[in-house]
Coordinates of C-alpha atoms and ligand atoms in Angstrom, one line a residue:
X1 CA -212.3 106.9 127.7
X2 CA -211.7 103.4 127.5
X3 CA -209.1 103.5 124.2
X4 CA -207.7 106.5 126.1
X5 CA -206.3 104.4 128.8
X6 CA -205.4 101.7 126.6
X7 CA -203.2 103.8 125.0
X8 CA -202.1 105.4 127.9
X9 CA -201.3 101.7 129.4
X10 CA -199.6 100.9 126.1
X11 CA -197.3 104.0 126.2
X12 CA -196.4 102.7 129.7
X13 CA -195.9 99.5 128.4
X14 CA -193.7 100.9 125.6
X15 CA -191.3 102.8 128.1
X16 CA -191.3 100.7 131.1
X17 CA -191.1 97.7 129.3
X18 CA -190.2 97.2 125.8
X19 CA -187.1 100.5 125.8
X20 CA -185.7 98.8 129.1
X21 CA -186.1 95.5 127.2
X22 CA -184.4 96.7 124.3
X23 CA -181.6 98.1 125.8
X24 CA -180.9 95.2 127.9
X25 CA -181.1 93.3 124.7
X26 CA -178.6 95.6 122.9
X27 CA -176.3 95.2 126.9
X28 CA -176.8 91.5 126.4
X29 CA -175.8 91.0 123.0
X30 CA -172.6 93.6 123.6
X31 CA -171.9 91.8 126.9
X32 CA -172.1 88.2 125.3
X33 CA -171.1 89.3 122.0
X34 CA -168.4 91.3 122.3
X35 CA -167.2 91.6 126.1
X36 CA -167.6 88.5 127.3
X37 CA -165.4 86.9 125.1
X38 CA -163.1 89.6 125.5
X39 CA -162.8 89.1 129.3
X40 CA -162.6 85.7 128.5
X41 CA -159.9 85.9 125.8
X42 CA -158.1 88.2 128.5
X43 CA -158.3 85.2 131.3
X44 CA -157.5 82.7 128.8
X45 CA -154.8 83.9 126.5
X46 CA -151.4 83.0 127.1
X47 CA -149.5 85.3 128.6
X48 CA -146.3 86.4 131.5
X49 CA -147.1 88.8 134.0
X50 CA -144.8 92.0 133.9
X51 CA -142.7 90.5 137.1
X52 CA -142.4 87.2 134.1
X53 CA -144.5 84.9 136.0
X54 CA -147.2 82.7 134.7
X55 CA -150.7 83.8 134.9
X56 CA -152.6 81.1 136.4
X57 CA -154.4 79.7 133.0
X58 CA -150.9 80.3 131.4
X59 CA -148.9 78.4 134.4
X60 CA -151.9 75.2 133.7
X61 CA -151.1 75.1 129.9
X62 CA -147.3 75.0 130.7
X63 CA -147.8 72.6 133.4
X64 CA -150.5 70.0 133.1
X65 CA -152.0 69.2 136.4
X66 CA -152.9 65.8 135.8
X67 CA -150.3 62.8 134.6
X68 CA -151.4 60.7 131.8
X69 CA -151.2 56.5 132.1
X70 CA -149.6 54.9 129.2
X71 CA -150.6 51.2 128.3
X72 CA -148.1 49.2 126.2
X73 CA -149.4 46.3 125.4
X74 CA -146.3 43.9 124.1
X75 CA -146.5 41.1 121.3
X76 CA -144.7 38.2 121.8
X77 CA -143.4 36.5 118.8
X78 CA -144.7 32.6 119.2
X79 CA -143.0 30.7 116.2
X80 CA -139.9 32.4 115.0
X81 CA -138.5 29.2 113.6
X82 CA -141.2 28.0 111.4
X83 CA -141.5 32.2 110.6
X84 CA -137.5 32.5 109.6
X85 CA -136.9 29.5 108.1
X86 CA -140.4 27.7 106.6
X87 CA -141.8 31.4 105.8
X88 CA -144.5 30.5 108.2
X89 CA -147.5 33.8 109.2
X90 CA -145.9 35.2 112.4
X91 CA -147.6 34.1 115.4
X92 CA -148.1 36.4 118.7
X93 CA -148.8 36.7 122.2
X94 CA -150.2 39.5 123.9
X95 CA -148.7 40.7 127.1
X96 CA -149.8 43.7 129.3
X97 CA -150.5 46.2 130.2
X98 CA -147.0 47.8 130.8
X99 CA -148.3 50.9 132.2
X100 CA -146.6 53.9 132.6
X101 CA -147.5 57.5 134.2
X102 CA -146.2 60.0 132.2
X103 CA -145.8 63.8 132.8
X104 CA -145.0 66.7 130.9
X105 CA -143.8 70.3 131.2
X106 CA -142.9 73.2 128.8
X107 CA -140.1 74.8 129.6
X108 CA -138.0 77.7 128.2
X109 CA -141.0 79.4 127.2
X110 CA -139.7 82.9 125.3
X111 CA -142.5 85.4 124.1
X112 CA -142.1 87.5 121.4
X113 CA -142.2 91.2 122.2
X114 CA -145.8 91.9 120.6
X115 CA -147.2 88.9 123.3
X116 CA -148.5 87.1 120.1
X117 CA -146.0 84.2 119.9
X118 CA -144.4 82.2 122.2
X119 CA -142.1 79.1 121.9
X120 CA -141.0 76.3 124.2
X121 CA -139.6 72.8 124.9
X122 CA -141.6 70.4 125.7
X123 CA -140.3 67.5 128.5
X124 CA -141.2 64.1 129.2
X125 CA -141.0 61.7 131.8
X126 CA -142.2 58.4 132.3
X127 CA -142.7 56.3 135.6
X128 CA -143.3 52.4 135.4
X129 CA -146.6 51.8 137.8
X130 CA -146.3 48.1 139.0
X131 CA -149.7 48.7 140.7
X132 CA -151.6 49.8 137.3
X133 CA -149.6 47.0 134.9
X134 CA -151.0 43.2 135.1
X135 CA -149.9 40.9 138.4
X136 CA -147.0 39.3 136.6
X137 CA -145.3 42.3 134.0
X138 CA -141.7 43.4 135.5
X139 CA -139.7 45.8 132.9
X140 CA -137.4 42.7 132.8
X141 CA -140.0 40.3 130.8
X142 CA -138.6 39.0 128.1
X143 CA -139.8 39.1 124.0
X144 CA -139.1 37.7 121.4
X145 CA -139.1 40.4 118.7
X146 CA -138.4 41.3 114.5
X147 CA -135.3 42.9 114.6
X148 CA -135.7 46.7 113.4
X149 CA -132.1 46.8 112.4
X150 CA -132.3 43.8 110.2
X151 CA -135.6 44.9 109.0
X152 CA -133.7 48.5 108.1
X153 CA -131.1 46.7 106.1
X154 CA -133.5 44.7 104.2
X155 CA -135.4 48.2 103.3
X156 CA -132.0 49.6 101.9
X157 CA -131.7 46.9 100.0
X158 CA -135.0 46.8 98.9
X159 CA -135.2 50.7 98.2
X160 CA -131.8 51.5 96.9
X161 CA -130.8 50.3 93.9
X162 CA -127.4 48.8 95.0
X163 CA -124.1 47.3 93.8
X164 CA -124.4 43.5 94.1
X165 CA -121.2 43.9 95.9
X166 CA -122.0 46.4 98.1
X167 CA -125.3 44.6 99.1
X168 CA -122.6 41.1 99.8
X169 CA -120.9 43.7 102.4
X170 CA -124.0 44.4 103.5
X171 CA -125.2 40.4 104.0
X172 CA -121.0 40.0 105.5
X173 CA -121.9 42.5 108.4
X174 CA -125.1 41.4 109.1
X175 CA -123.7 37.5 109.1
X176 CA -120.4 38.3 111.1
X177 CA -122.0 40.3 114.0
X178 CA -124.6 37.6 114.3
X179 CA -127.5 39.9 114.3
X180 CA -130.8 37.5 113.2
X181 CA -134.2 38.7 111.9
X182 CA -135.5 38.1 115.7
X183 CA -133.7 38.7 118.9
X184 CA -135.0 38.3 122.6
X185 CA -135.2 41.8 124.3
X186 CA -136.4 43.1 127.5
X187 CA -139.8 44.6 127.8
X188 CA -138.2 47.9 129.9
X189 CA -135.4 47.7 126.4
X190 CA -138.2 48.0 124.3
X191 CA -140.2 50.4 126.1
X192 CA -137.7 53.2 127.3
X193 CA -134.6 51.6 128.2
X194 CA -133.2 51.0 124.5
X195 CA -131.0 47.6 124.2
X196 CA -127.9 46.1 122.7
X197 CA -128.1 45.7 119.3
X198 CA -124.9 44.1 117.2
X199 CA -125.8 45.6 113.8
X200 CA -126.4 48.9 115.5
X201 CA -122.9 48.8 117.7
X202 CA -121.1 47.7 114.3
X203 CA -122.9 51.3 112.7
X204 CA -121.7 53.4 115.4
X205 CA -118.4 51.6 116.3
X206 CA -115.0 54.5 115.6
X207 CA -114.4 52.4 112.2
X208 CA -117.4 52.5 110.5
X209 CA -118.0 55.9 112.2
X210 CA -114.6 56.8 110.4
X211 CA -114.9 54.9 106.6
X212 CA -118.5 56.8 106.9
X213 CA -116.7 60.4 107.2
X214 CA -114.0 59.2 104.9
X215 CA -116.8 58.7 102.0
X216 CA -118.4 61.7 102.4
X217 CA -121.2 60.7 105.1
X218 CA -121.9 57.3 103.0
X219 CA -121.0 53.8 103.2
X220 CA -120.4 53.0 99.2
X221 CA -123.4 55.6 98.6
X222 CA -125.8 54.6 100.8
X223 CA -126.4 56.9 103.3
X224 CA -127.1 55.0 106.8
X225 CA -130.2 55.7 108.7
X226 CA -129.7 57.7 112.0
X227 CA -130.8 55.2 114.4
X228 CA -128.1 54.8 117.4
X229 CA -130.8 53.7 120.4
X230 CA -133.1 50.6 119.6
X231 CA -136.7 50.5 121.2
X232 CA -140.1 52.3 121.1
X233 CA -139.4 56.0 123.1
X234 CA -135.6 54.5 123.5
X235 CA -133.7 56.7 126.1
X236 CA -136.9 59.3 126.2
X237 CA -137.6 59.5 129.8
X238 CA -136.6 63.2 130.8
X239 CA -135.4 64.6 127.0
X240 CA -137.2 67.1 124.9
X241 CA -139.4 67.2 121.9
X242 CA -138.4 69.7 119.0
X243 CA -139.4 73.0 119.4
X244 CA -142.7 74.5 119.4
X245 CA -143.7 77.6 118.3
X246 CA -147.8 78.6 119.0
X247 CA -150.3 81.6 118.6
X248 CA -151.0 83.0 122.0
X249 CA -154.5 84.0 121.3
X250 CA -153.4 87.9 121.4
X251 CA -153.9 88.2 117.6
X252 CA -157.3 86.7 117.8
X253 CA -158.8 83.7 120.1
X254 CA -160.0 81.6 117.4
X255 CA -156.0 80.8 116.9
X256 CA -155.4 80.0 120.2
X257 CA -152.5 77.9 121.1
X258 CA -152.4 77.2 117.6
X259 CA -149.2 75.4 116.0
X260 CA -146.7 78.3 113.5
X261 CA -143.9 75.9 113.9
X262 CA -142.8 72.5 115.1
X263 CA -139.0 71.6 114.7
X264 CA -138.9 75.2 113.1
X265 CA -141.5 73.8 110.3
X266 CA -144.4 74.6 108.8
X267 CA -145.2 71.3 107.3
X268 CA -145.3 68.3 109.0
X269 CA -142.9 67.7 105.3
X270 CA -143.0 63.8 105.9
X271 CA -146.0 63.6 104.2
X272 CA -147.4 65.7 100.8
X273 CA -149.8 67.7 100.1
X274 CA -153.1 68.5 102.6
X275 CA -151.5 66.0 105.0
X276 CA -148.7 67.9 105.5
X277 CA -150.3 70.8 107.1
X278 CA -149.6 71.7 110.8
X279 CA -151.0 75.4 110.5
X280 CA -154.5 74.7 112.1
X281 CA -153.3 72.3 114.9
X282 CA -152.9 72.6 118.5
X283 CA -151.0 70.1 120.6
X284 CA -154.3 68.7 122.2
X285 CA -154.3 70.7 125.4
X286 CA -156.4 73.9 125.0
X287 CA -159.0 75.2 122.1
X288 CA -160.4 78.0 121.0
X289 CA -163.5 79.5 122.8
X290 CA -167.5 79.0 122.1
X291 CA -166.6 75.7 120.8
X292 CA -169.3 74.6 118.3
X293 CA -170.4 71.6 117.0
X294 CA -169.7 72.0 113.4
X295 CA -166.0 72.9 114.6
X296 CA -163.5 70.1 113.3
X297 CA -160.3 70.2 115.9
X298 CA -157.4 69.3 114.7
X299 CA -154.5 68.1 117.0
X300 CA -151.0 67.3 116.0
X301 CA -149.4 64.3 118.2
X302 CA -146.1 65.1 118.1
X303 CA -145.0 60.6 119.6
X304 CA -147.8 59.5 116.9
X305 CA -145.4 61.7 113.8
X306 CA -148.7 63.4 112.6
X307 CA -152.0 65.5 113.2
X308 CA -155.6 64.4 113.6
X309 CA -158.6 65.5 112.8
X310 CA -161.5 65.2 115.3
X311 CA -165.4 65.5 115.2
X312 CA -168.1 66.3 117.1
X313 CA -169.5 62.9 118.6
X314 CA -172.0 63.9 121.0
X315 CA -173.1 66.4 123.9
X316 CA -172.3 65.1 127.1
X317 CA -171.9 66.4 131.0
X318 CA -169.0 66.0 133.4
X319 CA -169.6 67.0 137.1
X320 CA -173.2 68.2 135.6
X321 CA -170.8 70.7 133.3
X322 CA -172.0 70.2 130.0
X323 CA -169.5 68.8 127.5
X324 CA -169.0 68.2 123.6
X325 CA -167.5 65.0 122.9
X326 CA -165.2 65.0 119.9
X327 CA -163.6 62.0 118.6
X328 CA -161.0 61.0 115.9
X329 CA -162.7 60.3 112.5
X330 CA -162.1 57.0 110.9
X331 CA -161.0 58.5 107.6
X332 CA -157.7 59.6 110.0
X333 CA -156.6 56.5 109.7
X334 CA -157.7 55.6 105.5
X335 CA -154.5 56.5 103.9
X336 CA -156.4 56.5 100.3
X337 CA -159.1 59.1 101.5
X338 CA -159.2 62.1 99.3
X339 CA -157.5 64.5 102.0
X340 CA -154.8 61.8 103.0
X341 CA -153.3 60.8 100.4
X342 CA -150.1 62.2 100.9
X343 CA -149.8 59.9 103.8
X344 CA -150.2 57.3 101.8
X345 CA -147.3 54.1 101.8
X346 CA -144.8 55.0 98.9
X347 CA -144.5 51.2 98.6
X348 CA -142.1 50.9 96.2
X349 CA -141.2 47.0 96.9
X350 CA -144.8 46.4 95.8
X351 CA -145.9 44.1 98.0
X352 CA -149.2 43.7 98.4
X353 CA -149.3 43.5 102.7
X354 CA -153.5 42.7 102.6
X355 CA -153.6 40.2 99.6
X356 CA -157.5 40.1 100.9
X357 CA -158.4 43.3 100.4
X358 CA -160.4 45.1 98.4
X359 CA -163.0 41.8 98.2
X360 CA -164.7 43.4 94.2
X361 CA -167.7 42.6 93.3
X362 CA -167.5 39.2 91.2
X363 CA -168.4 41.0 88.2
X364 CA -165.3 42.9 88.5
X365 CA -162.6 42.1 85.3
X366 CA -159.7 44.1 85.4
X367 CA -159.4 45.9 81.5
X368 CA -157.6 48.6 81.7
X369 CA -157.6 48.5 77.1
X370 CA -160.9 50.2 77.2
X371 CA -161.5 53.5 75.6
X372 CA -163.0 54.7 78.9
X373 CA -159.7 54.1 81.4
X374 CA -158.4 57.4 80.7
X375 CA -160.7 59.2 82.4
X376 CA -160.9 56.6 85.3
X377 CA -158.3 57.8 88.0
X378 CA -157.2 54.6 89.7
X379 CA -155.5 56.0 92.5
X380 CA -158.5 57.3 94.1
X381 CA -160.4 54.5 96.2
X382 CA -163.8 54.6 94.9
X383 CA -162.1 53.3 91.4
X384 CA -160.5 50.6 93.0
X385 CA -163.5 48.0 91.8
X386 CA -163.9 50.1 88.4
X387 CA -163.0 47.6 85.9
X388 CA -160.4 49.7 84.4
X389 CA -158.4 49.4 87.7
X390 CA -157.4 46.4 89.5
X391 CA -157.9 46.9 93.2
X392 CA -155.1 47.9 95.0
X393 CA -152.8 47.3 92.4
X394 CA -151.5 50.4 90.2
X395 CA -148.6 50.4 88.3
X396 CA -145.5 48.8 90.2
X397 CA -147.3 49.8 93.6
X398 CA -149.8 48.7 96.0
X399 CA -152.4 50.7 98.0
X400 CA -152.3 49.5 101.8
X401 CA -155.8 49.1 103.0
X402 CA -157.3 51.4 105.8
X403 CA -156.7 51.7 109.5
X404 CA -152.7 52.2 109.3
X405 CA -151.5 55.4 108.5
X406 CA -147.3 55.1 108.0
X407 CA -145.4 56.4 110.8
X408 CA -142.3 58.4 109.2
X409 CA -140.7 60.4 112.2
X410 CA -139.0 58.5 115.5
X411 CA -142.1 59.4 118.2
X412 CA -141.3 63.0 119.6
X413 CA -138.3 63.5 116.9
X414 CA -137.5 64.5 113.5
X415 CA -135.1 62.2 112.0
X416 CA -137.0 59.8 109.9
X417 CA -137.8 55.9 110.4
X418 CA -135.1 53.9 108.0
X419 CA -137.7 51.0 107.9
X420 CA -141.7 50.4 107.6
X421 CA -143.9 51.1 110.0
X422 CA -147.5 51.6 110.3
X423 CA -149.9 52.9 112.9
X424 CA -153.1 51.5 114.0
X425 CA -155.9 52.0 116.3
X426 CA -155.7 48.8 119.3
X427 CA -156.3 46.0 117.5
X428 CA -155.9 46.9 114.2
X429 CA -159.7 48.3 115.0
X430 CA -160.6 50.3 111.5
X431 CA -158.9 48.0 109.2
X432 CA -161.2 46.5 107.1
X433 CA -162.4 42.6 108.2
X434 CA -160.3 40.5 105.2
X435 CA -157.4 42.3 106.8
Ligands
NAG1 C1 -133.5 76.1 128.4 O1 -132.8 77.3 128.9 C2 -131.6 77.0 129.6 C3 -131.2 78.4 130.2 O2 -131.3 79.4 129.3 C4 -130.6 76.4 128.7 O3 -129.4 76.1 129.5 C5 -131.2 75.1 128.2 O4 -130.3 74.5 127.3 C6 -132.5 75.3 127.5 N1 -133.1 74.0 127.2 C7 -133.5 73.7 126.0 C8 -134.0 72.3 125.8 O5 -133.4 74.5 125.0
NAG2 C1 -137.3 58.4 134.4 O1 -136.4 59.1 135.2 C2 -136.8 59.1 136.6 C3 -135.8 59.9 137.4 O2 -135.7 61.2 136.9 C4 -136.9 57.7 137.1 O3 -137.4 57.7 138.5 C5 -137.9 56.9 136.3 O4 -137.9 55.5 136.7 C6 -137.4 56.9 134.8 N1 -138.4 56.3 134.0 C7 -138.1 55.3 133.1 C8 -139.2 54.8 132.3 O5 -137.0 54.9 133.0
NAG3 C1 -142.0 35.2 125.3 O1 -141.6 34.0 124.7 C2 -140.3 33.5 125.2 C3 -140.0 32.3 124.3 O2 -141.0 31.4 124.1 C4 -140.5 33.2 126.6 O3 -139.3 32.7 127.2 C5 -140.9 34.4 127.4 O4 -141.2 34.2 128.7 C6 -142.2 35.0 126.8 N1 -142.5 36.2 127.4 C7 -143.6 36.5 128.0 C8 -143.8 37.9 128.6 O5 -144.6 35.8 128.1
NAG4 C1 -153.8 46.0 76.9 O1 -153.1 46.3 75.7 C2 -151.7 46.0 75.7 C3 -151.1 46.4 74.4 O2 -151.6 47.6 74.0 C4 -151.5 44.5 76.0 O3 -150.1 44.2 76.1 C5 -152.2 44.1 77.2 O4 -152.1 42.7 77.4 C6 -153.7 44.5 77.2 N1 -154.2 44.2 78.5 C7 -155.4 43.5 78.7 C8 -155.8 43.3 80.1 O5 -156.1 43.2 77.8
NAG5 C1 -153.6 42.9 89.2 O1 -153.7 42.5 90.5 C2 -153.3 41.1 90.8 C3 -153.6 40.9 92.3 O2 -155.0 41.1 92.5 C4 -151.9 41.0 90.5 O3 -151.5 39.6 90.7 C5 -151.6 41.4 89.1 O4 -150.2 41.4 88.8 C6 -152.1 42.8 88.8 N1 -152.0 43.1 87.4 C7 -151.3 44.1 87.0 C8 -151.2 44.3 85.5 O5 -150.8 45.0 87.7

């Protein structure tokens, strides 16, 4: 009697509880599984309605509701007399913030007829906020400044291997339009409002213009860098960036607003190799769903010239939503880790910019004669102290250290920087402390 209604309670047990159980498991697991993320994907994708408006996740990606504040922090250049003519370290003095808000809107979206592409234009604008910059910074400030223009010539000379009197012309125009290796310049010049340059005016005056055409689009062989407007984002405020084309998230919503082409490339092709690759990036605003922590986003920056890589950092909330902070990893900015390298600084005058750096230990003696060394691959940074390699030196280059990558497009363009320039975090943050 008693097992009898033990079983009886058990059979009970087995329909009222455990098949209900079971098929709200199997319900659960489609509904979380697989329609959930469908609905989702459906909400989320990118997409026109059939009348061609936005739907309302769509109309947010296109149109950012929120403004982002710029901080330019200027350096003012302290001693340019002992710099230019004792060959003193260049002294500065910080000055800011300059801030901006700055806005931006794709426009001319166009959708491909199977809804799985779209491309656009992206636009900028920028507003100088007196309220948000410090008490005494007016766009009218003035700086003293390296002269990129100068700086350019110098590079040609230093990277071109040019006709002593071809490189005198070059010294002539540099001397006769009085253009120096520092020139004082507006802060609003440098930001967005470009400035007066003489070697730049002498480029793009009708007779250089003309000798240029004349030879064939060179002057003497040397093909002139593009570089008509002076200054950081010079004569940005309401242009466009090159054209983007990005996954929808119709084909599948792990691709999500992911980059096919920027500029109509698939390469970022300034750089080589791993570095070059633009295929798995978005442009920072959405990602893909069910984000996970061992998910690495990658983001291209289109005004930084490259894509970065970012990491899970920690779990957070905002408005008691909870969050996943990701953050940039530090190798983003070590031109001579594994995956960078074809960032890395071509450096072909071989200077050596961080004479400091790397400190090896004091046993290290550089003899590259033994036996060993041709198995030692100097170019990768974990050799650097090996004593068949000498530091940063290799061959007739140097390695620059870590925290600066080279920037080698104009910010938001794709015609490439005539002269050197490297990135940093604020305050040169990752480089390493000899530096
Ligand atoms: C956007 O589309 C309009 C009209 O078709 C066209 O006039 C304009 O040049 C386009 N803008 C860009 C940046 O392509
Ligand atoms: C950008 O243009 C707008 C007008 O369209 C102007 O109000 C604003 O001051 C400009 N910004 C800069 C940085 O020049
Ligand atoms: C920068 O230095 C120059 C020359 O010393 C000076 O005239 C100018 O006011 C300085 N600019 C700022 C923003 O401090
Ligand atoms: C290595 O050998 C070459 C000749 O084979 C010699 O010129 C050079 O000085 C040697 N280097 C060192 C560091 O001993
Ligand atoms: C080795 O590095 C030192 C600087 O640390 C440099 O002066 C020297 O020329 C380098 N030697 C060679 C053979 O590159």
């Amino acid at each position: 009697m008693q097992q009898s209604t033990d079983s009886r309670r058990r059979r009970k047990v087995f329909f009222f509880v455990t098949i209900p159980a079971l098929i709200g498991c199997i319900l659960l697991f489609f509904g979380k599984h697989i329609a959930f993320p469908r609905i989702l994907g459906e909400i989320f994708r990118l997409r026109q309605n059939e009348d061609g408006s936005l739907s309302m996740v769509t109309q947010h990606w296109a149109d950012y509701p929120a403004d982002i504040m710029y901080n330019f922090y200027l350096w003012n250049l302290t001693n340019p007399y002992e710099m230019i003519y004792e060959g003193a370290i260049p002294r500065f003095q910080e000055h800011g913030p300059y801030a901006y808000l700055g806005a931006e809107r794709k426009e001319n979206l166009t959708w491909s007829s199977d809804g799985k592409e779209v491309h656009y234009r992206n636009r900028r604008n920028w507003h100088f906020d007196s309220a948000a910059s410090c008490a005494t910074c007016t766009e009218k400030d003035l700086f003293v400044v390296a002269n990129v223009a100068y700086a350019a010539v110098a590079y040609i000379v230093a990277h071109n291997d040019i006709h002593p009197l071809i490189s005198t012309v070059l010294d002539l125009s540099i001397l006769t339009t009085g253009s120096a290796p520092v020139q004082t310049v507006e802060a609003g010049g440098l930001l967005f409002n470009s400035f007066q340059d003489p070697l730049i005016s002498l480029q793009y005056s009708s007779f250089v213009k003309r000798l240029e055409k004349f030879m064939g689009g060179t002057i003497f062989g040397i093909k002139l860098p593009e570089y008509p407007n002076p200054g950081l984002l010079p004569l940005y405020n309401n242009t466009y960036e090159p054209e983007y084309r990005v996954q929808t998230g119709q084909k599948s919503m792990d691709d999500y607003t992911k980059i096919i082409t920027y500029g109509g490339r698939r390469y970022q092709d300034w750089f080589m190799g791993d570095a070059a690759e633009i295929q798995n990036c978005n442009d920072g605003g959405f990602n893909k769903q069910f984000l996970q922590p061992n998910d690495k986003l990658n983001v291209f920056r289109s005004y930084l010239g490259r894509s970065f890589e970012m990491e899970f950092h920690e779990e957070s909330a905002h408005d008691s939503v909870p969050t996943y902070v990701y953050r940039i990893n530090r190798d983003e900015f070590n031109t001579n880790a594994e995956k960078m390298i074809g960032m890395r600084y071509e450096n072909i005058e071989g200077v050596d910019y961080a004479p400091t750096w790397p400190v090896c230990p004091s046993d290290h003696v550089y003899s590259p004669n033994d036996t060993r060394c041709a198995q030692v691959e100097c170019t990768r940074e974990v050799n650097f102290c090996d004593n068949c390699c000498n530091g940063s030196h290799y061959g007739p280059t140097v390695f620059t250290p870590h925290g600066f990558y080279p920037l080698r497009v104009f910010p938001g363009r794709l015609g490439r920087v005539p002269f050197a320039v490297f990135m940093s975090p604020p305050h040169m943050l990752w480089a390493p402390k000899e530096v």
